[in-house]
Coordinates of C-alpha atoms and ligand atoms in Angstrom, one line a residue:
M217 CA -26.9 -36.6 3.4
S218 CA -27.3 -33.1 2.1
L219 CA -24.5 -30.5 2.1
H220 CA -25.0 -26.9 1.3
G221 CA -23.1 -23.8 2.3
E222 CA -24.6 -20.7 3.9
T223 CA -23.5 -17.1 4.0
V224 CA -21.6 -16.0 7.2
T225 CA -22.1 -12.4 8.2
L226 CA -20.3 -10.5 11.0
N227 CA -21.6 -7.1 12.1
G228 CA -19.5 -5.0 14.4
V229 CA -18.1 -7.9 16.4
R230 CA -16.0 -7.1 19.4
K231 CA -14.3 -9.2 22.1
S232 CA -12.1 -8.2 25.0
F233 CA -10.1 -10.3 27.4
G234 CA -9.7 -8.1 30.5
D235 CA -8.0 -4.9 29.2
L236 CA -7.0 -6.4 25.9
T237 CA -9.3 -5.9 22.9
A238 CA -8.7 -9.0 20.8
V239 CA -11.3 -8.2 18.2
D240 CA -12.2 -4.6 17.7
G241 CA -15.4 -4.2 15.6
V242 CA -15.1 -6.7 12.8
S243 CA -17.6 -6.8 9.9
F244 CA -17.6 -8.9 6.8
K245 CA -19.9 -11.2 4.7
I246 CA -18.8 -14.5 3.3
P247 CA -20.8 -15.6 0.2
A248 CA -22.3 -19.1 0.5
G249 CA -20.0 -21.8 -0.8
S250 CA -16.9 -19.6 -1.0
F251 CA -13.5 -19.9 0.5
F252 CA -12.6 -16.9 2.7
S253 CA -9.4 -16.5 4.7
L254 CA -8.5 -14.4 7.7
L255 CA -4.8 -13.4 7.3
G256 CA -2.7 -11.4 9.7
P257 CA 0.3 -11.5 12.1
S258 CA 0.2 -13.5 15.3
G259 CA -2.1 -12.0 17.9
C260 CA -4.2 -9.9 15.5
G261 CA -7.5 -11.7 16.5
K262 CA -7.9 -14.3 13.7
S263 CA -8.5 -17.3 16.0
T264 CA -10.8 -15.4 18.4
T265 CA -12.9 -14.3 15.4
L266 CA -13.1 -18.0 14.2
R267 CA -13.9 -19.2 17.7
M268 CA -16.7 -16.7 18.1
I269 CA -18.2 -18.1 14.8
A270 CA -17.8 -21.6 16.1
G271 CA -19.4 -20.7 19.4
F272 CA -16.4 -21.3 21.7
E273 CA -16.3 -17.6 22.6
R274 CA -19.2 -15.1 22.9
P275 CA -18.8 -11.6 21.4
D276 CA -19.2 -8.6 23.8
E277 CA -20.9 -6.7 21.0
G278 CA -22.1 -7.3 17.5
D279 CA -23.9 -10.0 15.7
I280 CA -22.9 -13.2 13.8
L281 CA -25.4 -14.6 11.3
I282 CA -25.3 -17.9 9.4
G283 CA -27.7 -17.6 6.5
D284 CA -30.2 -15.0 8.0
R285 CA -30.2 -16.5 11.5
S286 CA -28.3 -15.0 14.3
V287 CA -26.2 -17.7 16.1
V288 CA -24.6 -15.7 18.9
T289 CA -26.9 -17.2 21.6
L290 CA -26.5 -20.8 20.3
P291 CA -24.0 -23.1 22.0
A292 CA -21.3 -24.5 19.7
S293 CA -23.0 -27.9 19.4
R294 CA -26.2 -26.3 18.0
R295 CA -24.4 -24.2 15.3
P296 CA -24.2 -25.4 11.7
T297 CA -20.4 -25.2 11.8
A298 CA -17.6 -27.7 12.0
M299 CA -14.0 -27.1 12.8
V300 CA -10.8 -28.5 11.5
F301 CA -7.9 -27.9 13.9
Q302 CA -4.2 -27.5 13.7
N303 CA -2.7 -31.0 13.4
Y304 CA -6.3 -32.2 12.7
A305 CA -6.8 -33.3 16.3
L306 CA -7.7 -36.9 15.2
F307 CA -7.9 -39.6 17.9
P308 CA -4.7 -41.6 17.4
H309 CA -6.1 -44.8 19.1
M310 CA -9.0 -45.0 16.7
T311 CA -9.4 -46.1 13.1
V312 CA -10.4 -43.8 10.3
G313 CA -14.0 -45.0 10.5
Q314 CA -14.2 -44.5 14.3
N315 CA -12.8 -41.0 14.0
V316 CA -15.4 -40.0 11.4
A317 CA -18.2 -41.7 13.5
Y318 CA -17.3 -39.9 16.7
G319 CA -19.3 -36.8 16.2
L320 CA -22.3 -38.8 14.9
N321 CA -22.2 -41.0 18.0
V322 CA -22.1 -38.0 20.2
R323 CA -25.2 -36.7 18.4
R324 CA -26.8 -40.1 19.1
L325 CA -27.5 -41.1 15.6
K326 CA -28.7 -44.7 15.1
K327 CA -26.0 -47.3 14.5
D328 CA -27.0 -48.1 10.9
D329 CA -27.3 -44.4 10.1
V330 CA -23.8 -43.8 11.5
R331 CA -22.4 -46.6 9.4
A332 CA -24.0 -45.3 6.2
R333 CA -22.9 -41.7 6.9
V334 CA -19.3 -42.8 7.5
R335 CA -19.2 -44.7 4.2
E336 CA -20.7 -41.7 2.4
V337 CA -18.2 -39.1 3.7
L338 CA -15.2 -41.4 3.2
E339 CA -16.3 -41.8 -0.4
R340 CA -16.5 -38.1 -0.8
V341 CA -12.9 -37.6 0.3
D342 CA -11.7 -40.7 -1.6
M343 CA -10.7 -42.6 1.6
T344 CA -13.1 -45.6 1.5
A345 CA -10.3 -48.1 1.4
F346 CA -9.0 -46.8 4.7
E347 CA -12.1 -47.2 6.9
D348 CA -10.4 -49.7 9.2
T349 CA -6.9 -48.3 9.1
P350 CA -5.5 -46.9 12.4
V351 CA -4.9 -43.1 12.1
P352 CA -1.1 -43.1 12.9
S353 CA -0.3 -45.1 9.8
L354 CA -1.8 -42.5 7.5
S355 CA 0.2 -39.8 5.6
G356 CA -0.3 -36.2 6.4
G357 CA -2.4 -35.7 3.3
Q358 CA -4.6 -38.6 4.2
Q359 CA -5.1 -37.4 7.8
Q360 CA -6.2 -34.1 6.3
R361 CA -8.9 -35.9 4.3
V362 CA -10.0 -37.8 7.4
A363 CA -10.2 -34.5 9.4
L364 CA -12.3 -33.0 6.6
A365 CA -14.5 -36.2 6.5
R366 CA -15.1 -36.0 10.2
A367 CA -16.0 -32.3 9.9
I368 CA -18.5 -32.8 7.0
A369 CA -20.1 -35.9 8.6
V370 CA -22.2 -33.7 10.9
E371 CA -23.6 -31.9 7.8
P372 CA -22.4 -28.4 8.7
Q373 CA -23.1 -25.4 6.5
V374 CA -19.7 -23.8 7.3
I375 CA -16.3 -25.3 7.9
L376 CA -13.8 -23.4 10.0
F377 CA -10.1 -24.2 9.5
D378 CA -7.7 -23.0 12.2
E379 CA -4.2 -23.1 10.6
P380 CA -4.6 -26.8 9.7
L381 CA -1.4 -26.9 7.7
S382 CA 0.9 -25.0 9.9
N383 CA 2.9 -28.0 11.2
L384 CA 3.5 -29.6 7.9
D385 CA 6.7 -29.3 5.9
V386 CA 6.7 -27.0 2.9
A387 CA 6.3 -29.6 0.2
L388 CA 3.5 -31.4 1.9
R389 CA 1.9 -28.1 2.8
Q390 CA 1.7 -27.1 -0.8
Q391 CA 0.3 -30.4 -1.9
T392 CA -2.3 -30.6 0.8
R393 CA -3.5 -27.1 0.3
K394 CA -4.2 -28.0 -3.4
E395 CA -6.1 -31.1 -2.3
L396 CA -8.0 -29.2 0.3
K397 CA -9.0 -26.5 -2.1
T398 CA -10.2 -29.1 -4.7
L399 CA -12.2 -31.0 -2.0
Q400 CA -13.8 -27.7 -0.8
N401 CA -14.8 -26.9 -4.3
D402 CA -16.4 -30.3 -4.8
I403 CA -18.2 -30.2 -1.5
G404 CA -19.4 -26.6 -1.8
L405 CA -19.5 -25.7 1.9
T406 CA -18.7 -22.2 3.0
S407 CA -15.1 -22.2 4.3
L408 CA -13.4 -19.9 6.6
Y409 CA -9.6 -20.4 6.9
V410 CA -7.3 -18.8 9.4
T411 CA -3.6 -18.4 8.6
H412 CA -0.6 -16.1 9.0
D413 CA 0.9 -17.4 5.7
Q414 CA 0.1 -15.0 2.9
E415 CA 1.1 -17.4 0.2
E416 CA -1.3 -20.0 1.5
A417 CA -4.2 -17.4 1.9
M418 CA -3.6 -16.2 -1.7
A419 CA -3.4 -19.6 -3.2
M420 CA -6.6 -21.0 -1.7
S421 CA -9.0 -18.1 -1.2
D422 CA -11.8 -16.5 -3.2
Q423 CA -11.5 -13.6 -0.8
V424 CA -9.0 -12.6 2.0
A425 CA -9.6 -10.3 4.9
V426 CA -6.3 -8.9 6.2
M427 CA -6.4 -8.3 9.9
R428 CA -4.2 -6.2 12.2
A429 CA -4.6 -5.5 15.9
G430 CA -8.2 -6.7 16.1
R431 CA -9.4 -5.0 12.9
V432 CA -9.9 -5.9 9.3
V433 CA -7.8 -3.5 7.2
Q434 CA -8.7 -4.7 3.7
I435 CA -10.9 -7.4 2.2
G436 CA -10.7 -8.5 -1.4
K437 CA -9.7 -11.1 -4.0
P438 CA -6.1 -12.1 -3.6
E439 CA -5.2 -10.5 -6.9
I440 CA -6.7 -7.2 -5.8
L441 CA -5.0 -7.2 -2.4
Y442 CA -1.7 -7.9 -4.1
M443 CA -2.0 -5.5 -7.0
E444 CA -3.9 -2.7 -5.1
P445 CA -3.0 -2.7 -1.4
E446 CA -4.7 0.2 0.3
T447 CA -2.1 0.7 3.0
A448 CA 1.6 0.2 3.6
F449 CA 0.8 -2.6 6.1
V450 CA -1.2 -4.6 3.5
A451 CA 1.5 -4.1 0.8
S452 CA 4.3 -5.3 3.1
F453 CA 2.4 -8.1 4.9
L454 CA 0.6 -9.6 1.9
G455 CA 2.9 -8.8 -1.0
G456 CA 6.2 -8.5 0.8
A457 CA 6.6 -5.1 -1.0
N458 CA 9.4 -2.6 -0.3
I459 CA 8.1 0.4 1.6
L460 CA 10.1 3.5 0.8
V461 CA 9.9 5.6 3.9
D462 CA 12.7 8.0 3.2
A463 CA 11.5 10.9 0.9
A464 CA 14.9 11.5 -0.7
H465 CA 15.3 7.8 -1.4
S466 CA 11.8 7.7 -3.0
V467 CA 12.6 10.6 -5.2
K468 CA 15.8 9.1 -6.3
L469 CA 14.2 5.7 -7.2
T470 CA 10.9 6.9 -8.6
G471 CA 11.1 10.6 -9.3
V472 CA 8.1 11.0 -7.0
E473 CA 7.8 12.4 -3.5
P474 CA 5.3 10.3 -1.4
G475 CA 3.4 13.2 0.1
K476 CA 2.4 13.9 3.7
G477 CA 1.5 10.7 5.7
R478 CA 2.1 8.5 2.7
V479 CA 4.9 6.2 1.5
L480 CA 5.7 4.5 -1.8
S481 CA 5.2 0.7 -2.0
V482 CA 7.4 -1.1 -4.6
R483 CA 7.0 -4.8 -5.2
A484 CA 10.3 -6.8 -5.4
E485 CA 9.5 -7.8 -9.0
D486 CA 9.0 -4.2 -10.0
V487 CA 12.7 -3.4 -9.2
V488 CA 14.5 -4.4 -12.3
L489 CA 18.1 -4.6 -13.5
R490 CA 19.0 -1.8 -15.9
N491 CA 22.3 -0.7 -17.2
D492 CA 21.5 3.0 -16.7
G493 CA 20.0 2.3 -13.2
H494 CA 21.3 3.2 -9.7
V495 CA 24.2 1.3 -8.3
A496 CA 23.2 -1.0 -5.4
L497 CA 25.2 -3.3 -3.2
V498 CA 24.1 -6.9 -3.1
V499 CA 24.1 -8.1 0.5
G500 CA 22.2 -11.4 0.1
R501 CA 20.8 -13.7 -2.5
Q502 CA 18.4 -16.6 -2.6
F503 CA 18.0 -18.7 -5.8
L504 CA 14.5 -20.0 -5.9
G505 CA 14.5 -21.7 -9.3
H506 CA 12.1 -19.6 -11.3
V507 CA 13.3 -16.4 -9.6
T508 CA 16.3 -15.1 -7.6
E509 CA 15.7 -12.8 -4.6
L510 CA 18.3 -10.3 -3.9
D511 CA 18.7 -8.2 -0.8
V512 CA 20.4 -5.0 -1.9
E513 CA 21.3 -1.7 -0.3
L514 CA 21.0 1.6 -2.1
D515 CA 22.6 4.5 -0.2
G516 CA 22.5 2.2 2.9
I517 CA 18.8 1.6 2.6
P518 CA 17.6 -2.0 2.2
L519 CA 15.5 -3.1 -0.8
R520 CA 14.3 -6.5 -2.0
V521 CA 14.7 -7.3 -5.7
R522 CA 13.2 -10.3 -7.5
V523 CA 14.6 -11.1 -10.9
P524 CA 13.5 -13.9 -13.2
G525 CA 15.8 -16.9 -13.3
M526 CA 19.4 -16.4 -12.3
A527 CA 20.8 -13.0 -11.2
P528 CA 24.3 -11.8 -12.1
D529 CA 26.9 -13.1 -9.7
S530 CA 28.3 -9.7 -8.7
T531 CA 28.5 -7.6 -5.5
E532 CA 27.0 -4.6 -7.3
I533 CA 24.1 -4.3 -9.6
R534 CA 22.3 -1.4 -11.3
I535 CA 18.6 -1.1 -10.5
A536 CA 15.5 0.9 -11.6
V537 CA 12.0 1.0 -10.3
E538 CA 9.4 0.1 -12.9
A539 CA 6.1 0.5 -10.9
F540 CA 5.1 1.7 -7.5
R541 CA 2.1 2.8 -5.5
S542 CA 1.5 5.6 -3.1
V543 CA -0.2 4.4 0.0
P544 CA -1.0 5.8 3.5
N545 CA 1.7 5.1 6.0
D546 CA 0.1 2.9 8.7
L547 CA 3.3 1.2 9.8
Ligands
ATP168 P1 -2.1 -16.6 16.5 O1 -1.9 -16.7 15.0 O2 -0.9 -16.4 17.3 O3 -3.1 -17.6 17.0 P2 -4.4 -14.8 16.3 O4 -4.4 -13.7 15.3 O5 -5.2 -16.0 16.0 O6 -2.9 -15.2 16.6 P3 -5.9 -14.6 18.7 O7 -5.5 -16.0 19.1 O8 -7.2 -14.3 18.3 O9 -4.9 -14.1 17.6 O10 -5.5 -13.6 19.9 C1 -5.8 -12.2 19.9 C2 -5.3 -11.6 21.2 O11 -6.2 -12.0 22.2 C3 -3.9 -12.1 21.6 O12 -3.3 -11.0 22.2 C4 -4.2 -13.2 22.6 O13 -3.1 -13.3 23.5 C5 -5.5 -12.7 23.3 N1 -6.3 -13.8 23.7 C6 -6.8 -14.8 22.9 N2 -7.6 -15.7 23.7 C7 -7.5 -15.3 25.0 C8 -8.0 -15.7 26.2 N3 -8.8 -16.8 26.3 N4 -7.7 -15.0 27.3 C9 -6.9 -13.9 27.3 N5 -6.4 -13.5 26.1 C10 -6.6 -14.1 25.0

């Protein structure tokens, strides 16, 4: 069995459903073997983009290449892609081995070859001992491994993940995303991951494309998107930053006027407590262990503040802004 990732290239891909433009001229290139996420709010066109790469939808315009081969005219079954769905879509009445063998039987591989391939992929995901176990008795993390084993069994060059972790609880979600990332690293296939969870996208991805209303608004490493968002939308969606829309408020907090068509973006951790700062009213607090998030109001305008450890237990605090960015206002 040979596994290798290929580049995925989208050039000006468009897709409409009736009057609705779901994907509006999307272009990007995913390097071979890397982990790339599409991140954006519900309805922005992430799944449609993924489904066009898988071959479940056909673009109205544009091209999709895997390696240097255009795949838009190929049916899903002939593309070098495999998909891992939300909830994994494993067959509950089958064993682990039967689930992994399914796609191979559909492709009419010889029985002995199927058996050998199933063993090999189960070994890769460290699930050999579970070959004869019925799927319902597995943990969420183990099901994730089986779903991945089933996907890689057909020797794809690209794995497509459609919000695979969205129905898990928070703790399991964090654990399985670590496992998934490690497995992906070991296996080395190009991975495209769709999510609306910015933390998940940042934690797992080599690169993230932020989508909005059918378009990609910014592509980059998670660190760059977080530190250097190019628009107010990216700053607020990906970084949860405060967007100062009121000019007088901006001047008071930063000493700077945003300028025409622009706003100031201030990350919650860049609002600090300072004795000579502005008085703000605390209207909500969330202790998260390593940080406390405070919802405050300054002159009636809401701001989010993130302070290390515990925050003072008072209804008023004094705050100052340590860092901010001027960004175009696309909200
Ligand atoms: P979500 O996270 O909610 O799945 P998404 O970003 O993946 O959102 P898409 O599922 O790609 O978004 O949908 C983009 C837009 O296209 C939405 O307005 C959706 O209602 C519409 N859409 C998607 N598939 C179809 C279809 N088969 N027929 C009609 N409209 C569709």
